[in-house]
């Protein structure tokens, strides 16, 4: 069986969706499927270029009469699911959130001009039509599924996926807190930096890069270390040696970092408005769920840094949580 895994690609940006789709292709090939990533460049700004990028996917022809046509296409995030195919499976990472719940927030990008209103409505209309075409419709989290139902009326089955493959292990519960992810405003690393400034016991290592890095470095105290993008072995080493992982983005889709931390038996500290991570992190069971404010973060991290036995107990239960996600189960449901 030939399977095309579809994803858009912002040039020179590689994040969770790219890790997920690359791994999906590798797992399909390991099960003797003929699988490839099909991608096209995506421009999300200005808005007329966004509309053009969306229509490019709508015009892609991978139907039965194409040379070496795929038997199945698996579409992931906007606008790849606009592709037409008689056997289209959507494993939804997210829609174009600026056209929905992020509209008229500081993360939005559409004005009230006639052109912007038209483009935003066009995205919504295309979503309802193209996602409604899917032979099967899955979402990576309950949060993504609920957004989809609110915006289109469509119902998706929830199908989370395992985190990226690293040499996960737990060497010790060290004296630092780890933050992993792209450095942009929605990831809220700034909240962690403010918490570190409030509590002298908090040492932080920040992994990742992005548009906010320079600003975040300028405001960080001397107990915060930025290491930028790191290789898989170094990332696994950091997970293996930290005390806990802070991960509290705004209304995150899924939150692969949560399961990476759990695979290393480390507790996750997140916030009550973090979205996807709340489907895995249970306060007092495998991590902490606290108010989205620096003081609450500081108190939770101070408690874990002062009590290694607590961090170990929460981390062990997190490891049990992560063990429930396997590629065998995911692919079986995806292609059943």
XYZ file of N, CA, C and O in Angstrom, residues 96-228:
532
model
N -5.985 26.557 11.037
C -5.277 27.832 11.085
C -5.907 28.666 12.196
O -6.923 29.333 12.012
N -5.313 28.611 13.356
C -5.952 29.098 14.568
C -6.225 30.604 14.547
O -7.144 31.094 15.200
N -5.442 31.355 13.761
C -5.671 32.799 13.667
C -7.021 33.120 13.031
O -7.530 34.230 13.198
N -7.589 32.163 12.321
C -8.907 32.375 11.714
C -10.040 31.989 12.658
O -11.210 32.183 12.331
N -9.685 31.481 13.832
C -10.694 30.989 14.767
C -10.475 31.603 16.149
O -10.660 32.799 16.338
N -10.051 30.795 17.107
C -10.024 31.262 18.498
C -8.953 32.321 18.770
O -9.049 33.047 19.764
N -7.948 32.429 17.909
C -6.928 33.470 18.108
C -7.292 34.792 17.448
O -6.590 35.785 17.633
N -8.375 34.796 16.682
C -8.803 36.039 16.028
C -9.164 37.082 17.085
O -9.796 36.782 18.089
N -8.736 38.312 16.852
C -8.959 39.448 17.754
C -8.269 39.279 19.110
O -8.663 39.879 20.102
N -7.237 38.438 19.157
C -6.339 38.396 20.309
C -4.984 38.936 19.841
O -4.790 39.234 18.663
N -4.023 39.006 20.757
C -2.696 39.506 20.380
C -1.979 38.552 19.424
O -0.978 38.914 18.810
N -2.506 37.314 19.291
C -1.900 36.345 18.380
C -2.613 36.293 17.028
O -2.248 35.503 16.159
N -3.641 37.093 16.831
C -4.374 37.097 15.572
C -3.639 37.846 14.480
O -2.623 38.501 14.728
N -4.153 37.763 13.240
C -3.492 38.470 12.144
C -4.474 39.044 11.123
O -4.057 39.636 10.135
N -5.781 38.896 11.363
C -6.754 39.421 10.422
C -7.369 40.707 10.958
O -7.827 40.759 12.106
N -7.374 41.740 10.105
C -8.018 43.000 10.457
C -9.503 42.916 10.114
O -10.008 41.869 9.697
N -10.181 44.046 10.245
C -11.602 44.103 9.889
C -11.805 44.649 8.479
O -12.910 45.044 8.117
N -10.742 44.662 7.685
C -10.869 45.151 6.309
C -11.682 44.153 5.480
O -11.742 42.961 5.795
N -12.328 44.610 4.403
C -13.100 43.687 3.557
C -12.258 42.531 3.029
O -12.736 41.386 2.986
N -11.005 42.798 2.630
C -10.159 41.724 2.106
C -9.873 40.679 3.179
O -9.957 39.464 2.929
N -9.522 41.142 4.381
C -9.205 40.193 5.452
C -10.438 39.401 5.884
O -10.355 38.206 6.167
N -11.577 40.069 5.946
C -12.797 39.339 6.301
C -13.094 38.256 5.272
O -13.496 37.141 5.617
N -12.862 38.575 4.002
C -13.128 37.615 2.934
C -12.177 36.422 3.020
O -12.598 35.268 2.855
N -10.892 36.687 3.282
C -9.912 35.600 3.368
C -10.218 34.709 4.564
O -10.198 33.468 4.467
N -10.532 35.319 5.689
C -10.838 34.533 6.898
C -12.072 33.661 6.675
O -12.083 32.475 7.021
N -13.115 34.229 6.080
C -14.310 33.442 5.790
C -14.002 32.334 4.782
O -14.520 31.210 4.892
N -13.152 32.633 3.807
C -12.777 31.620 2.832
C -12.077 30.438 3.482
O -12.320 29.277 3.112
N -11.194 30.712 4.442
C -10.519 29.630 5.169
C -11.541 28.783 5.911
O -11.501 27.544 5.869
N -12.479 29.421 6.571
C -13.493 28.677 7.315
C -14.362 27.828 6.389
O -14.664 26.670 6.698
N -14.746 28.376 5.252
C -15.555 27.623 4.290
C -14.778 26.431 3.733
O -15.320 25.314 3.599
N -13.507 26.645 3.393
C -12.676 25.559 2.883
C -12.475 24.477 3.929
O -12.448 23.284 3.602
N -12.330 24.867 5.182
C -12.175 23.876 6.248
C -13.400 22.966 6.326
O -13.279 21.737 6.392
N -14.570 23.569 6.356
C -15.780 22.750 6.456
C -15.899 21.792 5.274
O -16.245 20.614 5.438
N -15.592 22.291 4.076
C -15.727 21.462 2.890
C -14.666 20.367 2.855
O -14.982 19.176 2.668
N -13.395 20.743 3.028
C -12.303 19.781 2.831
C -12.216 18.770 3.973
O -11.971 17.578 3.736
N -12.430 19.217 5.204
C -12.411 18.270 6.316
C -13.630 17.356 6.272
O -13.561 16.194 6.685
N -14.728 17.870 5.751
C -15.918 17.040 5.589
C -15.759 15.949 4.546
O -16.528 14.987 4.518
N -14.755 16.083 3.667
C -14.502 15.073 2.642
C -13.777 13.840 3.183
O -13.706 12.813 2.504
N -13.201 13.951 4.371
C -12.318 12.901 4.876
C -13.067 11.588 5.081
O -14.168 11.550 5.638
N -12.438 10.498 4.639
C -12.998 9.171 4.905
C -12.922 8.855 6.390
O -13.790 8.164 6.932
N -11.872 9.332 7.043
C -11.720 9.205 8.489
C -11.152 10.516 9.006
O -10.295 11.133 8.353
N -11.596 10.915 10.187
C -11.180 12.189 10.753
C -10.745 11.967 12.198
O -11.559 11.595 13.050
N -9.446 12.164 12.441
C -8.873 12.034 13.770
C -8.290 13.375 14.198
O -7.925 14.209 13.357
N -8.160 13.569 15.501
C -7.478 14.741 16.048
C -6.439 14.265 17.051
O -6.643 13.253 17.743
N -5.328 14.981 17.141
C -4.251 14.543 18.022
C -4.570 14.724 19.501
O -3.886 14.170 20.352
N -5.618 15.489 19.817
C -6.000 15.683 21.218
C -7.477 16.022 21.305
O -8.105 16.408 20.305
N -8.016 15.905 22.497
C -9.397 16.316 22.738
C -9.553 17.807 22.504
O -10.582 18.279 22.014
N -8.515 18.579 22.844
C -8.552 20.022 22.641
C -8.726 20.366 21.164
O -9.563 21.206 20.797
N -7.968 19.716 20.300
C -8.080 19.944 18.860
C -9.446 19.486 18.354
O -10.073 20.166 17.528
N -9.927 18.360 18.855
C -11.239 17.853 18.428
C -12.363 18.807 18.827
O -13.305 19.036 18.053
N -12.271 19.374 20.016
C -13.307 20.304 20.460
C -13.292 21.581 19.636
O -14.351 22.110 19.274
N -12.111 22.097 19.320
C -12.024 23.275 18.449
C -12.656 22.992 17.089
O -13.376 23.827 16.539
N -12.363 21.818 16.553
C -12.902 21.443 15.253
C -14.430 21.408 15.286
O -15.088 21.936 14.392
N -14.987 20.802 16.320
C -16.443 20.703 16.398
C -17.085 22.073 16.561
O -18.110 22.366 15.941
N -16.459 22.939 17.373
C -17.004 24.294 17.548
C -16.983 25.081 16.244
O -17.900 25.846 15.943
N -15.944 24.899 15.445
C -15.755 25.736 14.261
C -16.443 25.194 13.014
O -16.804 25.975 12.123
N -16.613 23.879 12.927
C -17.157 23.289 11.700
C -18.364 22.388 11.935
O -19.041 22.021 10.975
N -18.582 21.974 13.168
C -19.632 21.002 13.442
C -19.214 19.569 13.179
O -20.008 18.638 13.370
N -17.966 19.346 12.756
C -17.473 18.003 12.452
C -16.923 17.340 13.712
O -16.333 18.004 14.571
N -17.065 16.032 13.793
C -16.603 15.271 14.948
C -15.396 14.433 14.561
O -15.445 13.683 13.566
N -14.331 14.552 15.336
C -13.110 13.771 15.101
C -12.880 12.817 16.270
O -13.109 13.176 17.431
N -12.398 11.627 15.971
C -11.957 10.708 17.012
C -10.597 11.173 17.525
O -9.747 11.622 16.746
N -10.386 11.086 18.824
C -9.125 11.541 19.417
C -8.088 10.426 19.299
O -8.311 9.298 19.733
N -6.962 10.765 18.676
C -5.882 9.796 18.454
C -4.539 10.477 18.716
O -3.924 11.019 17.800
N -4.073 10.487 19.964
C -2.755 11.059 20.236
C -1.647 10.181 19.660
O -1.864 8.995 19.379
N -0.487 10.761 19.452
C 0.648 10.008 18.916
C 1.805 10.037 19.909
O 1.904 10.949 20.738
N 2.692 9.055 19.860
C 3.853 9.060 20.751
C 4.775 10.236 20.460
O 4.740 10.822 19.374
N 5.630 10.589 21.415
C 6.599 11.666 21.171
C 7.705 11.200 20.234
O 7.759 10.029 19.845
N 8.586 12.129 19.906
C 9.715 11.773 19.049
C 10.578 10.712 19.732
O 10.599 10.578 20.956
N 11.300 9.959 18.916
C 12.158 8.898 19.441
C 13.493 9.485 19.881
O 14.234 10.041 19.079
N 13.774 9.368 21.167
C 15.050 9.763 21.744
C 15.538 8.622 22.626
O 14.737 7.760 23.027
N 16.813 8.602 22.984
C 17.286 7.602 23.958
C 16.869 8.007 25.380
O 17.687 8.410 26.212
N 15.563 7.902 25.642
C 15.018 8.354 26.925
C 15.550 7.495 28.070
O 15.687 6.276 27.949
N 15.771 8.148 29.196
C 16.183 7.461 30.410
C 16.105 8.468 31.555
O 15.906 9.663 31.317
N 16.248 8.009 32.753
C 16.334 8.894 33.915
C 17.611 8.571 34.664
O 17.735 7.500 35.259
N 18.582 9.480 34.615
C 19.849 9.276 35.323
C 19.766 9.763 36.765
O 20.314 9.148 37.674
N 19.111 10.894 36.960
C 19.007 11.472 38.297
C 17.954 12.567 38.266
O 17.441 12.929 37.199
N 17.647 13.089 39.443
C 16.756 14.239 39.555
C 17.626 15.416 39.979
O 17.845 15.661 41.159
N 18.173 16.094 38.964
C 19.148 17.149 39.195
C 18.541 18.404 39.784
O 17.369 18.439 40.186
N 19.316 19.460 39.795
C 18.925 20.699 40.484
C 18.372 21.756 39.536
O 18.246 22.914 39.924
N 18.035 21.367 38.306
C 17.541 22.378 37.369
C 16.202 21.974 36.770
O 15.837 20.790 36.725
N 15.481 22.986 36.308
C 14.204 22.812 35.621
C 14.450 22.996 34.129
O 15.172 23.913 33.719
N 13.839 22.144 33.316
C 14.060 22.171 31.878
C 12.848 22.751 31.156
O 11.700 22.441 31.495
N 13.116 23.579 30.160
C 12.087 24.095 29.259
C 12.493 23.748 27.836
O 13.631 24.007 27.434
N 11.562 23.161 27.066
C 11.858 22.733 25.699
C 10.773 23.274 24.769
O 9.580 23.115 25.045
N 11.188 23.892 23.677
C 10.199 24.349 22.697
C 10.637 25.584 21.955
O 11.639 26.231 22.300
N 9.872 25.926 20.945
C 10.138 27.112 20.154
C 9.956 28.351 21.015
O 9.003 28.440 21.806
N 10.849 29.304 20.863
C 10.810 30.513 21.692
C 9.972 31.579 21.003
O 10.476 32.487 20.344
N 8.650 31.428 21.135
C 7.747 32.473 20.695
C 6.767 32.767 21.823
O 6.725 32.069 22.834
N 5.974 33.801 21.656
C 5.164 34.304 22.769
C 4.164 33.281 23.269
O 3.864 33.226 24.476
N 3.635 32.451 22.367
C 2.607 31.500 22.786
C 3.147 30.406 23.700
O 2.371 29.743 24.399
N 4.440 30.177 23.716
C 5.015 29.131 24.563
C 5.226 29.604 26.006
O 5.476 28.809 26.893
N 5.207 30.889 26.246
C 5.228 31.499 27.585
C 6.436 31.110 28.443
O 6.315 30.891 29.652
N 7.600 31.061 27.821
C 8.828 30.859 28.594
C 9.059 32.045 29.521
O 9.657 31.911 30.598
N 8.554 33.211 29.130
C 8.692 34.412 29.960
C 8.143 34.183 31.371
O 8.707 34.673 32.362
N 7.061 33.432 31.490
C 6.479 33.156 32.799
C 7.467 32.395 33.686
O 7.599 32.649 34.883
N 8.176 31.448 33.084
C 9.187 30.693 33.826
C 10.341 31.588 34.264
O 10.845 31.466 35.384
N 10.743 32.515 33.408
C 11.833 33.425 33.764
C 11.435 34.328 34.922
O 12.238 34.596 35.831
N 10.195 34.806 34.909
C 9.716 35.615 36.036
C 9.684 34.789 37.314
O 10.021 35.287 38.406
N 9.290 33.524 37.213
C 9.272 32.660 38.392
C 10.681 32.454 38.942
O 10.896 32.479 40.161
N 11.659 32.266 38.053
C 13.044 32.102 38.496
C 13.554 33.343 39.201
O 14.325 33.262 40.168
N 13.133 34.511 38.732
C 13.545 35.756 39.377
C 12.965 35.876 40.785
O 13.555 36.533 41.653
N 11.820 35.226 41.033
C 11.172 35.294 42.346
C 11.742 34.313 43.354
O 11.598 34.519 44.563
N 12.373 33.250 42.887
C 12.804 32.175 43.774
C 14.249 31.777 43.472
O 14.553 31.259 42.403
N 15.141 32.029 44.429
C 16.572 31.833 44.190
C 16.962 30.367 44.022
O 18.044 30.069 43.528
N 16.087 29.430 44.399
C 16.418 28.012 44.267
C 16.229 27.502 42.846
O 16.682 26.403 42.516
N 15.567 28.288 41.992
C 15.219 27.798 40.653
C 16.354 28.070 39.669
O 16.705 29.217 39.409
N 16.930 26.987 39.144
C 17.862 27.058 38.021
C 17.153 26.495 36.788
O 16.431 25.501 36.888
N 17.393 27.117 35.646
C 16.633 26.786 34.440
C 17.583 26.553 33.268
O 18.547 27.301 33.085
N 17.273 25.542 32.477
C 17.916 25.359 31.175
C 16.820 25.449 30.118
O 15.808 24.736 30.204
N 17.017 26.335 29.145
C 16.026 26.561 28.087
C 16.568 26.013 26.771
O 17.608 26.463 26.282
N 15.849 25.050 26.198
C 16.199 24.471 24.903
C 15.259 25.040 23.850
O 14.041 25.070 24.045
N 15.830 25.479 22.738
C 14.998 25.961 21.639
C 15.461 27.299 21.125
O 16.314 27.973 21.713
N 14.871 27.686 20.001
C 15.199 28.957 19.371
C 13.908 29.538 18.820
O 12.880 28.873 18.779
N 13.974 30.789 18.393
C 12.786 31.410 17.845
C 12.840 32.919 17.965
O 13.822 33.491 18.465
N 11.783 33.587 17.522
C 11.801 35.052 17.449
C 11.905 35.751 18.796
O 12.294 36.912 18.856
N 11.575 35.078 19.892
C 11.604 35.705 21.216
C 12.938 35.516 21.936
O 13.110 36.017 23.049
N 13.869 34.793 21.338
C 15.060 34.413 22.097
C 15.842 35.611 22.622
O 16.206 35.653 23.811
N 16.122 36.580 21.777
C 16.930 37.722 22.210
C 16.256 38.461 23.363
O 16.908 38.841 24.352
N 14.957 38.667 23.251
C 14.242 39.376 24.317
C 14.251 38.565 25.616
O 14.465 39.113 26.711
N 14.043 37.269 25.517
C 14.030 36.427 26.704
C 15.402 36.388 27.366
O 15.506 36.454 28.602
N 16.451 36.300 26.567
C 17.809 36.301 27.139
C 18.098 37.605 27.859
O 18.759 37.623 28.908
N 17.600 38.715 27.321
C 17.879 40.018 27.928
C 17.214 40.192 29.285
O 17.676 40.980 30.110
N 16.130 39.458 29.539
C 15.399 39.623 30.791
C 15.707 38.529 31.803
O 15.276 38.611 32.947
N 16.474 37.505 31.420
C 16.708 36.359 32.297
C 17.754 36.663 33.358
O 18.716 37.415 33.131
N 17.600 36.064 34.527
C 18.600 36.193 35.590
C 19.750 35.231 35.315
O 19.704 34.421 34.384
N 20.798 35.281 36.146
C 22.004 34.497 35.871
C 21.848 33.011 36.198
O 22.778 32.227 35.990
N 20.679 32.610 36.682
C 20.423 31.190 36.933
C 19.679 30.522 35.779
O 19.228 29.388 35.897
N 19.570 31.241 34.669
C 18.909 30.717 33.473
C 19.940 30.574 32.363
O 20.678 31.514 32.062
N 19.981 29.400 31.751
C 20.937 29.138 30.670
C 20.183 28.774 29.400
O 19.354 27.863 29.394
N 20.463 29.491 28.323
C 19.875 29.209 27.016
C 20.873 28.390 26.199
O 22.017 28.824 26.011
N 20.448 27.243 25.687
C 21.368 26.382 24.944
C 20.994 26.273 23.468
O 21.696 25.620 22.696
N 19.898 26.922 23.052
C 19.514 26.905 21.648
C 19.018 25.537 21.205
O 18.578 24.717 22.014
